JSON list of C-alpha atoms in Angstrom, two decimals:
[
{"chain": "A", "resi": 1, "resn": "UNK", "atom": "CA", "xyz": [-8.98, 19.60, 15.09]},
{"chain": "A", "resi": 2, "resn": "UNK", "atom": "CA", "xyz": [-6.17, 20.73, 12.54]},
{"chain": "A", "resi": 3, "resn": "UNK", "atom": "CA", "xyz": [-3.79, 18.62, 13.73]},
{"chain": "A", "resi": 4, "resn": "UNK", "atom": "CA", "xyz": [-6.40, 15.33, 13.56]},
{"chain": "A", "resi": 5, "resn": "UNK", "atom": "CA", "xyz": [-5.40, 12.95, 11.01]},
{"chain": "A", "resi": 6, "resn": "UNK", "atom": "CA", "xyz": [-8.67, 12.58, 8.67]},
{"chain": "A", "resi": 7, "resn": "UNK", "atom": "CA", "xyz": [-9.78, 9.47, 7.50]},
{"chain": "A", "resi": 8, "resn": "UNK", "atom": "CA", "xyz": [-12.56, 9.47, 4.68]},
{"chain": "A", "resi": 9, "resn": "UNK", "atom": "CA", "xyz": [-14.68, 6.51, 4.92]},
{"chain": "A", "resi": 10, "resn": "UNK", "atom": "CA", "xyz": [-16.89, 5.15, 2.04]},
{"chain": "A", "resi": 11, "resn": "UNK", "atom": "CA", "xyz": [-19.77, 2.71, 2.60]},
{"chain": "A", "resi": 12, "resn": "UNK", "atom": "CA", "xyz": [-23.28, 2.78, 1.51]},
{"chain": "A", "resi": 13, "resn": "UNK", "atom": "CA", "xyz": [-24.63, 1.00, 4.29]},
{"chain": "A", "resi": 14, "resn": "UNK", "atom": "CA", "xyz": [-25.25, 4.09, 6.88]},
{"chain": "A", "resi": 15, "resn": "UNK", "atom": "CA", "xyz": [-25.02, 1.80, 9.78]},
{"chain": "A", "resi": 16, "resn": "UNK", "atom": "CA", "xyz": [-21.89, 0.39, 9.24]},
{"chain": "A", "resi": 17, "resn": "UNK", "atom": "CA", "xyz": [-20.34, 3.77, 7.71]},
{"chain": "A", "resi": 18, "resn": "UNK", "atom": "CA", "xyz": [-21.69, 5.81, 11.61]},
{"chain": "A", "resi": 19, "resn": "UNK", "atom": "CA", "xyz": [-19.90, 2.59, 13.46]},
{"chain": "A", "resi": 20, "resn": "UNK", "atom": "CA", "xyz": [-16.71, 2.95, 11.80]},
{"chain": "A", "resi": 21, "resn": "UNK", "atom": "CA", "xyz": [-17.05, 6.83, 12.34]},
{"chain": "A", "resi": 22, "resn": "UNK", "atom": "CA", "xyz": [-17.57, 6.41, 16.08]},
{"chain": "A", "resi": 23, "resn": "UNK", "atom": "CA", "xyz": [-14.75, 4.01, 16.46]},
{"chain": "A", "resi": 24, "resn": "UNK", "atom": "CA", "xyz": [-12.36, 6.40, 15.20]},
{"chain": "A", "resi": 25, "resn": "UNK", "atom": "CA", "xyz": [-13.64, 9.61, 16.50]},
{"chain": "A", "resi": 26, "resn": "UNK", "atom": "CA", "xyz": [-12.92, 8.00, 19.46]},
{"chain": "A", "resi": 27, "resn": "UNK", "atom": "CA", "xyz": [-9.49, 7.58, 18.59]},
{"chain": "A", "resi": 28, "resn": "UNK", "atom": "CA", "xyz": [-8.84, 11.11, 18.19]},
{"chain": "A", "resi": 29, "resn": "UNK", "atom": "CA", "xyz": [-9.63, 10.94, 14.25]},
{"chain": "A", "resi": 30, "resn": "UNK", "atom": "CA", "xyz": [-11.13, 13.30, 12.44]},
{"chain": "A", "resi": 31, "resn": "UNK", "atom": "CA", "xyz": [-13.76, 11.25, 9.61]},
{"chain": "A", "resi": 32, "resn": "UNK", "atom": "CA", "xyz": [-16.25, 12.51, 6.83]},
{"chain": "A", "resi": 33, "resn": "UNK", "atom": "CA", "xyz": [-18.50, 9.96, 4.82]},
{"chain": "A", "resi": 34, "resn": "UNK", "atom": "CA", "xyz": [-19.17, 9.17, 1.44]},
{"chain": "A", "resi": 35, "resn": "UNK", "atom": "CA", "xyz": [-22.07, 6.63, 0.38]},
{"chain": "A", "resi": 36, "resn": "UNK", "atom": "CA", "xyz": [-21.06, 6.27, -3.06]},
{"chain": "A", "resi": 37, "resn": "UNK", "atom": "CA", "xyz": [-17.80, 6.37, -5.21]},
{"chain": "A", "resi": 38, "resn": "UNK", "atom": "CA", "xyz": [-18.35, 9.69, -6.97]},
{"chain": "A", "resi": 39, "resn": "UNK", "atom": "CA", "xyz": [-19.26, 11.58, -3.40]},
{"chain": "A", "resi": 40, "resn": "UNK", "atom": "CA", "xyz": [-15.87, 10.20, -2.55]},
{"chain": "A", "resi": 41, "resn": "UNK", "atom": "CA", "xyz": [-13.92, 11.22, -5.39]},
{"chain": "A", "resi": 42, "resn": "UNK", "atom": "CA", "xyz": [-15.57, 14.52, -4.58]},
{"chain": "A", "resi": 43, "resn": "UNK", "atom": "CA", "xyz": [-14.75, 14.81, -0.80]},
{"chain": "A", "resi": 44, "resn": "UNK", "atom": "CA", "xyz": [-11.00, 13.29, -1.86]},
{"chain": "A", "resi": 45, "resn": "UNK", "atom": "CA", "xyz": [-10.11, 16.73, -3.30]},
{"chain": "A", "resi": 46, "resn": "UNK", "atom": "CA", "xyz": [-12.19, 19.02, -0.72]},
{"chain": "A", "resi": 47, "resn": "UNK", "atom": "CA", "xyz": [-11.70, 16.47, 2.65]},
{"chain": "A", "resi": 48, "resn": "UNK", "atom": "CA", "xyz": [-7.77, 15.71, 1.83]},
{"chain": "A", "resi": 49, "resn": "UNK", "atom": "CA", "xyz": [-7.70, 12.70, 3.87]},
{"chain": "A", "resi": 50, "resn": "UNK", "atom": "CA", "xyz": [-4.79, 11.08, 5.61]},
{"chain": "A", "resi": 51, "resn": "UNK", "atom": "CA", "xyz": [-5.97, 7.51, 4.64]},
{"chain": "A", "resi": 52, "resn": "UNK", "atom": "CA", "xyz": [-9.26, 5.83, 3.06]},
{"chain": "A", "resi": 53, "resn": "UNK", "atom": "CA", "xyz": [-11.13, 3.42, 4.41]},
{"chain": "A", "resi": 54, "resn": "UNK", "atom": "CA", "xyz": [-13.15, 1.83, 1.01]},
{"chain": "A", "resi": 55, "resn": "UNK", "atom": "CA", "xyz": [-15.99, -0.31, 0.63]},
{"chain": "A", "resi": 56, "resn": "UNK", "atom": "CA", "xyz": [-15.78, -2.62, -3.12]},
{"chain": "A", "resi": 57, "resn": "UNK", "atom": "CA", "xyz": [-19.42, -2.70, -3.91]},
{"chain": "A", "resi": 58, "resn": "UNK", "atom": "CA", "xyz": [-20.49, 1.02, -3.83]},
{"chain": "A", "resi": 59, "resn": "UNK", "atom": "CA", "xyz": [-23.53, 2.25, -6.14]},
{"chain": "A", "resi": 60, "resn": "UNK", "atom": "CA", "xyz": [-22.40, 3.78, -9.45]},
{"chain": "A", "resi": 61, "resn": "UNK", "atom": "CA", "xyz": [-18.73, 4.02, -9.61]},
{"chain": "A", "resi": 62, "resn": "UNK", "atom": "CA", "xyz": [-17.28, 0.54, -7.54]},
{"chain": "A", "resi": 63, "resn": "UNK", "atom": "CA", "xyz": [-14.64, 0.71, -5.22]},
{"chain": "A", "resi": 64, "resn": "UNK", "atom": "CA", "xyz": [-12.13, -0.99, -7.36]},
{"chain": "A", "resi": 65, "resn": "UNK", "atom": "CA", "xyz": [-12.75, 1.96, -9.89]},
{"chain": "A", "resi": 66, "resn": "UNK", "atom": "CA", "xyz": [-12.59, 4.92, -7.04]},
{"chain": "A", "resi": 67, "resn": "UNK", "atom": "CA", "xyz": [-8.82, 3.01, -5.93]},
{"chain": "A", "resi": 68, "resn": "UNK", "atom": "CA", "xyz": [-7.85, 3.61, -9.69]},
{"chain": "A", "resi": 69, "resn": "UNK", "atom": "CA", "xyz": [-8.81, 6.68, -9.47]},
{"chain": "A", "resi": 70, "resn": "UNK", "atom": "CA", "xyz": [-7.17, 7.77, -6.29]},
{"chain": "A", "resi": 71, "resn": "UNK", "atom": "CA", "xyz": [-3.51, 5.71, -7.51]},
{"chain": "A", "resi": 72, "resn": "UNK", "atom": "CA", "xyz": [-3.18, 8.24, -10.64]},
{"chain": "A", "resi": 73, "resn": "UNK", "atom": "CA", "xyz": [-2.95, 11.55, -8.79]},
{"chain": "A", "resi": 74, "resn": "UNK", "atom": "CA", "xyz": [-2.16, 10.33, -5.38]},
{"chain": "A", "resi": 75, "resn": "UNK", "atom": "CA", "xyz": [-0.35, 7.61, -2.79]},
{"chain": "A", "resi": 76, "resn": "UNK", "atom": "CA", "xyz": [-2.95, 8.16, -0.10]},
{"chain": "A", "resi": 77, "resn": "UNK", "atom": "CA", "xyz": [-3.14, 5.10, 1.62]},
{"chain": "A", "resi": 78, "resn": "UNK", "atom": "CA", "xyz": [-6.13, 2.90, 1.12]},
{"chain": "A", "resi": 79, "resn": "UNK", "atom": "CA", "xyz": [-7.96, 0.01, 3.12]},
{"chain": "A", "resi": 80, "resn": "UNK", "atom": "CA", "xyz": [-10.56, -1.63, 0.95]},
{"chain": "A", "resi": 81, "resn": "UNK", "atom": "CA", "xyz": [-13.31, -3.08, 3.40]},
{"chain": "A", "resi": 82, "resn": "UNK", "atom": "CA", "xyz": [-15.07, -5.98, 1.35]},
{"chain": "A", "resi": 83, "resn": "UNK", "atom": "CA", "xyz": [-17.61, -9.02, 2.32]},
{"chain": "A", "resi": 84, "resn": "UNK", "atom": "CA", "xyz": [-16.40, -10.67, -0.86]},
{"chain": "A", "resi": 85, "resn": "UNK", "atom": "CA", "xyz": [-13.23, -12.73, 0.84]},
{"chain": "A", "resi": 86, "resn": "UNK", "atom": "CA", "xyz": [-12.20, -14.82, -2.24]},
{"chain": "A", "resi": 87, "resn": "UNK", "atom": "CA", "xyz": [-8.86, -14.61, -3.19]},
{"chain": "A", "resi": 88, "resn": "UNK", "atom": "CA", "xyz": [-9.18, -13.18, -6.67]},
{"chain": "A", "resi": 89, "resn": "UNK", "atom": "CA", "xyz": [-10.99, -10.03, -4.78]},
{"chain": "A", "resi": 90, "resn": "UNK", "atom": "CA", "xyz": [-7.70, -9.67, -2.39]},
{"chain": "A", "resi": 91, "resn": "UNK", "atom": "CA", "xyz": [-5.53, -9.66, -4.90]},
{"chain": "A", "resi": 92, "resn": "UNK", "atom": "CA", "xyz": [-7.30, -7.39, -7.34]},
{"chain": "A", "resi": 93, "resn": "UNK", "atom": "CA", "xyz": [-7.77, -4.84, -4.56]},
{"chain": "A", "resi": 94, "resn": "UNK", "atom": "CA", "xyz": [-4.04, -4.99, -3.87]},
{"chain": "A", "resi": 95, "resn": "UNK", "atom": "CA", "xyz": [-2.94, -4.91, -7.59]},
{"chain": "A", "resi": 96, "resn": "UNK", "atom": "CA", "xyz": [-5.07, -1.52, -7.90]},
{"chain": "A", "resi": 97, "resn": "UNK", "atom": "CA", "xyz": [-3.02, -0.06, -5.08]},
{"chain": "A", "resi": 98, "resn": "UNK", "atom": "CA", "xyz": [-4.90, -0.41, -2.37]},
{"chain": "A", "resi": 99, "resn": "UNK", "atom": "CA", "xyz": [-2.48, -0.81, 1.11]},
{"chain": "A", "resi": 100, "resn": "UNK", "atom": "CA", "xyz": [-4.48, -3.68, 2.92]},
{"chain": "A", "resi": 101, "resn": "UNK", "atom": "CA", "xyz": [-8.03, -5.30, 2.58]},
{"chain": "A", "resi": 102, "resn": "UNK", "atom": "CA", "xyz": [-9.83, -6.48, 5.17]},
{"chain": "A", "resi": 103, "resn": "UNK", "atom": "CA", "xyz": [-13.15, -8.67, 4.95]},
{"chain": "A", "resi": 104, "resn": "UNK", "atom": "CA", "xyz": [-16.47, -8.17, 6.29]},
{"chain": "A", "resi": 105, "resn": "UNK", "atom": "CA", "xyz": [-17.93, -8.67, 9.17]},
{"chain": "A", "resi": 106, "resn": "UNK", "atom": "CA", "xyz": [-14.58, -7.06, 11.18]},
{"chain": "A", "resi": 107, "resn": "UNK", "atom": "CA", "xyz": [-13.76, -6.69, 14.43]},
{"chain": "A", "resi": 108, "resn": "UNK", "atom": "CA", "xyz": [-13.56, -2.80, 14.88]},
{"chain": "A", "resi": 109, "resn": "UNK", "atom": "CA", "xyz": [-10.16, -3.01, 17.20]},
{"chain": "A", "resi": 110, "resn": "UNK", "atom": "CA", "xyz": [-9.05, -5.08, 14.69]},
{"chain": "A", "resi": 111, "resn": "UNK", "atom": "CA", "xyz": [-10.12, -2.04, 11.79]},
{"chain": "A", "resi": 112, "resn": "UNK", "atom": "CA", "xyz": [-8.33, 0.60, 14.42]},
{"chain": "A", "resi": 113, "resn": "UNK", "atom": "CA", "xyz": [-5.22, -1.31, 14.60]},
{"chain": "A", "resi": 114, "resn": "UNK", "atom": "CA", "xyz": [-4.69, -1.99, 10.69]},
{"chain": "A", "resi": 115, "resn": "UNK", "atom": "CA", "xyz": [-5.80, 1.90, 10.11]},
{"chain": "A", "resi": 116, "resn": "UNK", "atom": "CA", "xyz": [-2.60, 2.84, 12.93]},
{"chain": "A", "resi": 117, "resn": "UNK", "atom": "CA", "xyz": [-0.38, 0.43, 10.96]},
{"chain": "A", "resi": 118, "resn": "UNK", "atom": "CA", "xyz": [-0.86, 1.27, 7.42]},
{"chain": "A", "resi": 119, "resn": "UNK", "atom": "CA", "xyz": [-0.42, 5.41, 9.07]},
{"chain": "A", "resi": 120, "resn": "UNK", "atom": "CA", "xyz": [2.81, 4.47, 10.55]},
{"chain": "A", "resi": 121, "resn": "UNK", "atom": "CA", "xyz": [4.00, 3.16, 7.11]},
{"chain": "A", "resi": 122, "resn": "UNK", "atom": "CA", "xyz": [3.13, 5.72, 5.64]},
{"chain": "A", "resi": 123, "resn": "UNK", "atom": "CA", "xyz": [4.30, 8.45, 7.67]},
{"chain": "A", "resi": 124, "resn": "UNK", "atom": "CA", "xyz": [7.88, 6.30, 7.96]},
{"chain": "A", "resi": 125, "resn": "UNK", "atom": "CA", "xyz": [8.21, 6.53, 4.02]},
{"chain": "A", "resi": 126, "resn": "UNK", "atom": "CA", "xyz": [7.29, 10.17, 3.75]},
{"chain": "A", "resi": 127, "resn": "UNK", "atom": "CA", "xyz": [10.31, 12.85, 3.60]},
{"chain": "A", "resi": 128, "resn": "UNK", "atom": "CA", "xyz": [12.02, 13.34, 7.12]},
{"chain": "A", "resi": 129, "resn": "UNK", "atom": "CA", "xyz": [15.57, 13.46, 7.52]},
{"chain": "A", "resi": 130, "resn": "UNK", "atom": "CA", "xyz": [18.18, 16.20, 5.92]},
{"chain": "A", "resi": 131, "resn": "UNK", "atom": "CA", "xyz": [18.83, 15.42, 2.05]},
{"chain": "A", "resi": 132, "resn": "UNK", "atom": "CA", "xyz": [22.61, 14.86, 3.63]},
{"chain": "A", "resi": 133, "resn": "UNK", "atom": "CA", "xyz": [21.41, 11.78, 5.21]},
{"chain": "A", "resi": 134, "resn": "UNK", "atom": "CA", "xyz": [19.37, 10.30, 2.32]},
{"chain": "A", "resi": 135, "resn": "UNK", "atom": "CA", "xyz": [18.63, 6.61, 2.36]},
{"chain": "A", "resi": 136, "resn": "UNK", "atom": "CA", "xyz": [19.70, 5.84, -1.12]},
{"chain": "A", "resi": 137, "resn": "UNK", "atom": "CA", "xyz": [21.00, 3.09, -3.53]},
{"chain": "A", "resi": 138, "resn": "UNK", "atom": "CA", "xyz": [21.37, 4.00, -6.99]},
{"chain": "A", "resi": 139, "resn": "UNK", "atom": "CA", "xyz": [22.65, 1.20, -9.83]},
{"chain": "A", "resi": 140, "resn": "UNK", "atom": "CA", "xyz": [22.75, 1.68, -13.54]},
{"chain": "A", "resi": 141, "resn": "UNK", "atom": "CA", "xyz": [19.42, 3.14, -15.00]},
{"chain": "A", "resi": 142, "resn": "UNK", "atom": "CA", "xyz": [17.86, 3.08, -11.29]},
{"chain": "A", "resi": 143, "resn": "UNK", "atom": "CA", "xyz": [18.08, 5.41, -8.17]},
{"chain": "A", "resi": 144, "resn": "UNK", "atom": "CA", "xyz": [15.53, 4.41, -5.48]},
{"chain": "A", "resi": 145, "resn": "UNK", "atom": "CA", "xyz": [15.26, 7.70, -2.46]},
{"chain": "A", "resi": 146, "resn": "UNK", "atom": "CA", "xyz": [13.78, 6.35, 0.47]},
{"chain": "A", "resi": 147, "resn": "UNK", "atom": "CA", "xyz": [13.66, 9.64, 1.83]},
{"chain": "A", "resi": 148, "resn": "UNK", "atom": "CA", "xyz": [11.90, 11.94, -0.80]},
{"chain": "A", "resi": 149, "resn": "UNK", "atom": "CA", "xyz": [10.30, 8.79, -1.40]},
{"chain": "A", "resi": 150, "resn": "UNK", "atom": "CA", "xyz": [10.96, 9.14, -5.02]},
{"chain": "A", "resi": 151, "resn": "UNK", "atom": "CA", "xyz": [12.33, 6.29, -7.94]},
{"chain": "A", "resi": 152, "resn": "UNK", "atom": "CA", "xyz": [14.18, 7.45, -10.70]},
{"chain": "A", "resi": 153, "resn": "UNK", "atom": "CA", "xyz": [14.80, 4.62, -13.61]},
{"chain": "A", "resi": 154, "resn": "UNK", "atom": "CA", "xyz": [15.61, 5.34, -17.18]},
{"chain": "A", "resi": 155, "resn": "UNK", "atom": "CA", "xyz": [15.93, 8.82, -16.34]},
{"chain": "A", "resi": 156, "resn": "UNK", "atom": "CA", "xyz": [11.75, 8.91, -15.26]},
{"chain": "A", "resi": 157, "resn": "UNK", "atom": "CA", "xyz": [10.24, 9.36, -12.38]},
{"chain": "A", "resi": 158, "resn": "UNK", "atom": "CA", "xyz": [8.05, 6.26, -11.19]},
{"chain": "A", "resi": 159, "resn": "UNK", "atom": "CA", "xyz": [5.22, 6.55, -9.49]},
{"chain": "A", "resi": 160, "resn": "UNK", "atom": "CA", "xyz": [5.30, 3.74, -6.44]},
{"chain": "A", "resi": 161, "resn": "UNK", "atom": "CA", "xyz": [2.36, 3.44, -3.30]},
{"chain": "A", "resi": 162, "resn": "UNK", "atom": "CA", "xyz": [4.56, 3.23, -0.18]},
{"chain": "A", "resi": 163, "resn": "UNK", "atom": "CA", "xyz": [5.28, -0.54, 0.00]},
{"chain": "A", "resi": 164, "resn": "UNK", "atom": "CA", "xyz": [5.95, -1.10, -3.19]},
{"chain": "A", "resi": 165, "resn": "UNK", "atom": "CA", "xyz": [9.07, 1.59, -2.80]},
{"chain": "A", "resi": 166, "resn": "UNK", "atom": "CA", "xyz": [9.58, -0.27, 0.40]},
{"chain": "A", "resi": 167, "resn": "UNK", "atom": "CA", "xyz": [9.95, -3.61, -0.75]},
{"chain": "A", "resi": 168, "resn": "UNK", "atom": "CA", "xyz": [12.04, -2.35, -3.52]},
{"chain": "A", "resi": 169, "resn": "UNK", "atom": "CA", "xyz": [14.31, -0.38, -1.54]},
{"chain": "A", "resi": 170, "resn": "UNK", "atom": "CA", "xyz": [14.34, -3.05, 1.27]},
{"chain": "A", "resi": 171, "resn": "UNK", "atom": "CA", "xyz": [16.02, -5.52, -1.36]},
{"chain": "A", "resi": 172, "resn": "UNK", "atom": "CA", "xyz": [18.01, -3.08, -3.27]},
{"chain": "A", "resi": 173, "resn": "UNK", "atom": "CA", "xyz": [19.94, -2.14, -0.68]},
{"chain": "A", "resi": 174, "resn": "UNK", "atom": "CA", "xyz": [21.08, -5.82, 0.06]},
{"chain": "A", "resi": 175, "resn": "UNK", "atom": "CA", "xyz": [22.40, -6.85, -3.07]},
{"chain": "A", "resi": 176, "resn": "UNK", "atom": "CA", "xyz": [22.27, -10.60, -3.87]},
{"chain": "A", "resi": 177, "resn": "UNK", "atom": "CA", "xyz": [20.93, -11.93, -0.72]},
{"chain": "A", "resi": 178, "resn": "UNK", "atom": "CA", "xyz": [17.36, -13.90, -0.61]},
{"chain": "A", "resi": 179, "resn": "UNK", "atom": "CA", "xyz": [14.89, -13.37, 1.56]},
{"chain": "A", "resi": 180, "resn": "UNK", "atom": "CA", "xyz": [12.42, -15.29, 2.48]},
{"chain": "A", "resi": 181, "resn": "UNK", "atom": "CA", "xyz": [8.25, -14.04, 1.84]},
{"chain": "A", "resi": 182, "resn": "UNK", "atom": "CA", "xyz": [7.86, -14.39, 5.53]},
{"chain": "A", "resi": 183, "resn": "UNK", "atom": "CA", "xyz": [11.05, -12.08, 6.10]},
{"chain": "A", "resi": 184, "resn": "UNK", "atom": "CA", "xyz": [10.03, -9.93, 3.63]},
{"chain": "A", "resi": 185, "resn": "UNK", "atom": "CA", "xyz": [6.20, -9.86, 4.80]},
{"chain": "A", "resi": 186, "resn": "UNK", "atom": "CA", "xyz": [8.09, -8.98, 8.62]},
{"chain": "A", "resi": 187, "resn": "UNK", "atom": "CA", "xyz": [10.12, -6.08, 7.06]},
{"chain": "A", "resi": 188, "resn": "UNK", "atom": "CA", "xyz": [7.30, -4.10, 5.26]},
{"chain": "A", "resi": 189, "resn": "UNK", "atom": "CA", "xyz": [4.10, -5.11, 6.85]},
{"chain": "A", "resi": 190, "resn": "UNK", "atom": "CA", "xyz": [5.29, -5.76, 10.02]},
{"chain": "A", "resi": 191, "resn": "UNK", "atom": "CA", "xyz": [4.51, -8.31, 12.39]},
{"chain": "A", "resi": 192, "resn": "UNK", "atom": "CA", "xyz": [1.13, -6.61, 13.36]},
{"chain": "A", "resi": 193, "resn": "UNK", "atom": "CA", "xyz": [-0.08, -7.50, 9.72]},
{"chain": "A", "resi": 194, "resn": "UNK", "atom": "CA", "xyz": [-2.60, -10.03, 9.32]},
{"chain": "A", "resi": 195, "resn": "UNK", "atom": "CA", "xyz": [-1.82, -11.39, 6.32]},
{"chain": "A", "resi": 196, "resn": "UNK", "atom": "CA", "xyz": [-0.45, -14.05, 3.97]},
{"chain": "A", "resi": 197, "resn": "UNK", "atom": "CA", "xyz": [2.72, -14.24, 1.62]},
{"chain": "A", "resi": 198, "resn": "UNK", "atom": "CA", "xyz": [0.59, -13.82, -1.59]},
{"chain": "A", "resi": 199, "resn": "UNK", "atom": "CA", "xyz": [0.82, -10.35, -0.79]},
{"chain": "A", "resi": 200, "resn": "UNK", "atom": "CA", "xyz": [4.50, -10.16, -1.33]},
{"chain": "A", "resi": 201, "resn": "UNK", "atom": "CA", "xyz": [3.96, -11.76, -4.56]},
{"chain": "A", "resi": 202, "resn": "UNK", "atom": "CA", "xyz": [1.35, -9.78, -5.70]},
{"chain": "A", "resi": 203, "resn": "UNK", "atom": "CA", "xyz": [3.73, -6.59, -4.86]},
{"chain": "A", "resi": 204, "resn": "UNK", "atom": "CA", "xyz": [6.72, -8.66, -6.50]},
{"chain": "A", "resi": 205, "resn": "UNK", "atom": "CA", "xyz": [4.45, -8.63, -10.14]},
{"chain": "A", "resi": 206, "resn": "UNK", "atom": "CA", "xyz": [3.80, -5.01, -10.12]},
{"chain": "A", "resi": 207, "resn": "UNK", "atom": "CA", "xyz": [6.83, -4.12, -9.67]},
{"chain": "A", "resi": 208, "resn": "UNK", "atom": "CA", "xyz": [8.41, -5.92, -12.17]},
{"chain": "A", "resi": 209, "resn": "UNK", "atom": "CA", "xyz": [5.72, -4.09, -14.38]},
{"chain": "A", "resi": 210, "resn": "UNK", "atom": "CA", "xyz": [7.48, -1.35, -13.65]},
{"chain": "A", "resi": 211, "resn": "UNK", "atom": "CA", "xyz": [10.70, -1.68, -13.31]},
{"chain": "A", "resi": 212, "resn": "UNK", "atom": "CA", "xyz": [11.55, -4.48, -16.25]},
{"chain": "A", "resi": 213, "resn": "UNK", "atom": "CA", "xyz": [15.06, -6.36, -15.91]},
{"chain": "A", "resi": 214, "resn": "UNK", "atom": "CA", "xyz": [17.99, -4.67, -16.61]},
{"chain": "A", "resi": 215, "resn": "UNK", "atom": "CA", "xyz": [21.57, -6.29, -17.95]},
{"chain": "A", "resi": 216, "resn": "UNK", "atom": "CA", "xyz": [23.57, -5.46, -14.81]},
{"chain": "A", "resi": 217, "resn": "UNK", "atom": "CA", "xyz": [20.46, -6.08, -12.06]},
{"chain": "A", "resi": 218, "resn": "UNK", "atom": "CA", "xyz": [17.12, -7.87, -11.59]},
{"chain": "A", "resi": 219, "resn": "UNK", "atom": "CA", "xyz": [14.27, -9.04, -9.03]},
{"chain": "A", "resi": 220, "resn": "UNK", "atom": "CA", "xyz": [15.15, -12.45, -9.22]},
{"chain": "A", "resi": 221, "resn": "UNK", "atom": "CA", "xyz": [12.48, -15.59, -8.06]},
{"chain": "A", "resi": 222, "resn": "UNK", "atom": "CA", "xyz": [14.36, -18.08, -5.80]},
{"chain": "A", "resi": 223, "resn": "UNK", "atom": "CA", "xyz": [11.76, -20.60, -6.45]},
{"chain": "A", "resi": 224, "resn": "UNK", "atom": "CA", "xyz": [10.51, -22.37, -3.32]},
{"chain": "A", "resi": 225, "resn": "UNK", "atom": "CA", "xyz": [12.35, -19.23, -0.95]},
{"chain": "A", "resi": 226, "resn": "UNK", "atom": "CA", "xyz": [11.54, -16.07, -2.06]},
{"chain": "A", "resi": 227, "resn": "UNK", "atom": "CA", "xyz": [13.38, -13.15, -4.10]},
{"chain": "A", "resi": 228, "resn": "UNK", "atom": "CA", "xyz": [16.75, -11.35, -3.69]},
{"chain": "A", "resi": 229, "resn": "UNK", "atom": "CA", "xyz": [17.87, -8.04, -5.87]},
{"chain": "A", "resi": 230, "resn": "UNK", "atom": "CA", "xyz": [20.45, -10.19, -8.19]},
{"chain": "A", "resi": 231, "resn": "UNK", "atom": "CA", "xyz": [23.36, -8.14, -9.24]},
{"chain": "A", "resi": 232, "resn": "UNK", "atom": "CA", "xyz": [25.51, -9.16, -12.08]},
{"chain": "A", "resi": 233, "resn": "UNK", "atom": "CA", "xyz": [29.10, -7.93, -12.33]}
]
């Protein structure tokens, strides 16, 4: 059991909350449910999960609130599980911090493969290799570490969920050359991601909330294309 991965999945509806359990006991998971956004805040702490699955419309404290939460003490990934499927929702979810969002009613091999993939990621940007063999690029007033998974600028640390690092580092370390949402979408997601290019964008605008312009570098928009790491000599 130790060496389970532990998924902590939060859904007041009981029925759907057991069929999601089953599912991925039977992938070798280890899972503990929460019906309501303070129980999972609790069980956060206590369960120390590997990844969240997260239902939006919780009683009391929402699951838009509990991703808040979660994103200022930790980068544990999180899948929000929602039956609202408007845009505004999927981009909200995704501007909180949350990893991927899939909409209700799902297909459960469909919920299995997305909880693998978001793992992998995950698990890929975490700390591996010797310190000798860092994947780094560093410019003035920015140092981005894919291996301690760490983002120094202005002399701060910044605190990134995985793919935002990853999309960061991904054009940072090709200087000046534009990439298409679709390439970019391939590169982080992967091509097992059921998404749309929106989600690049959306990734695109937090970042630049973070890490603002600076005289000798930018993210740059190549407007109808994508978005390239623009350095200025």
């Amino acid at each position: 059991m130790g060496n389970k991965q532990k998924i902590l999945i939060v859904d007041d509806d009981e029925n759907i909350a057991e069929l999601i359990s089953l599912y991925m006991t039977k992938e070798c998971f280890e899972t503990k449910i929460a019906y309501d956004g303070e129980s999972a805040l609790q069980e956060i702490s206590g369960f120390s999960p590997d990844l969240i699955l997260l239902d939006l419309m919780l009683p009391g404290i929402d699951g838009y609130q509990v991703c808040r939460e979660v994103r200022q003490k930790s980068q544990t990934p999180i899948i929000m599980l929602s039956a609202k499927g408007e845009v505004f929702d999927k981009v909200l979810g995704l501007e909180l911090g949350a990893d991927d969002y899939l909409e209700k009613p799902f297909d459960t091999k469909e919920l299995v493969a997305r909880v693998k993939a978001v793992l992998r990621r995950y698990k890929a940007s975490a700390p591996s290799a010797p310190v000798s063999n860092a994947k780094q690029v560093t410019y003035p007033s920015l140092t981005i570490n894919l291996t301690n998974y760490s983002v120094i600028y202005n002399g701060r640390t910044v605190e990134m969920p995985p793919k935002e690092l990853e999309l960061l580092y991904f054009l940072a370390a090709s200087p000046n050359r534009v990439f298409t949402r679709e390439q970019l979408l391939d590169q982080i997601w992967g091509y097992e991601y059921v998404g749309d290019t929106r989600t690049v964008d959306v990734h695109i605008k937090r970042l630049r909330e973070k890490i603002k312009d600076h005289e000798s570098w930018r993210i740059a928009t190549i407007w109808g294309i994508g978005y390239k790491f623009e350095v200025r000599n």
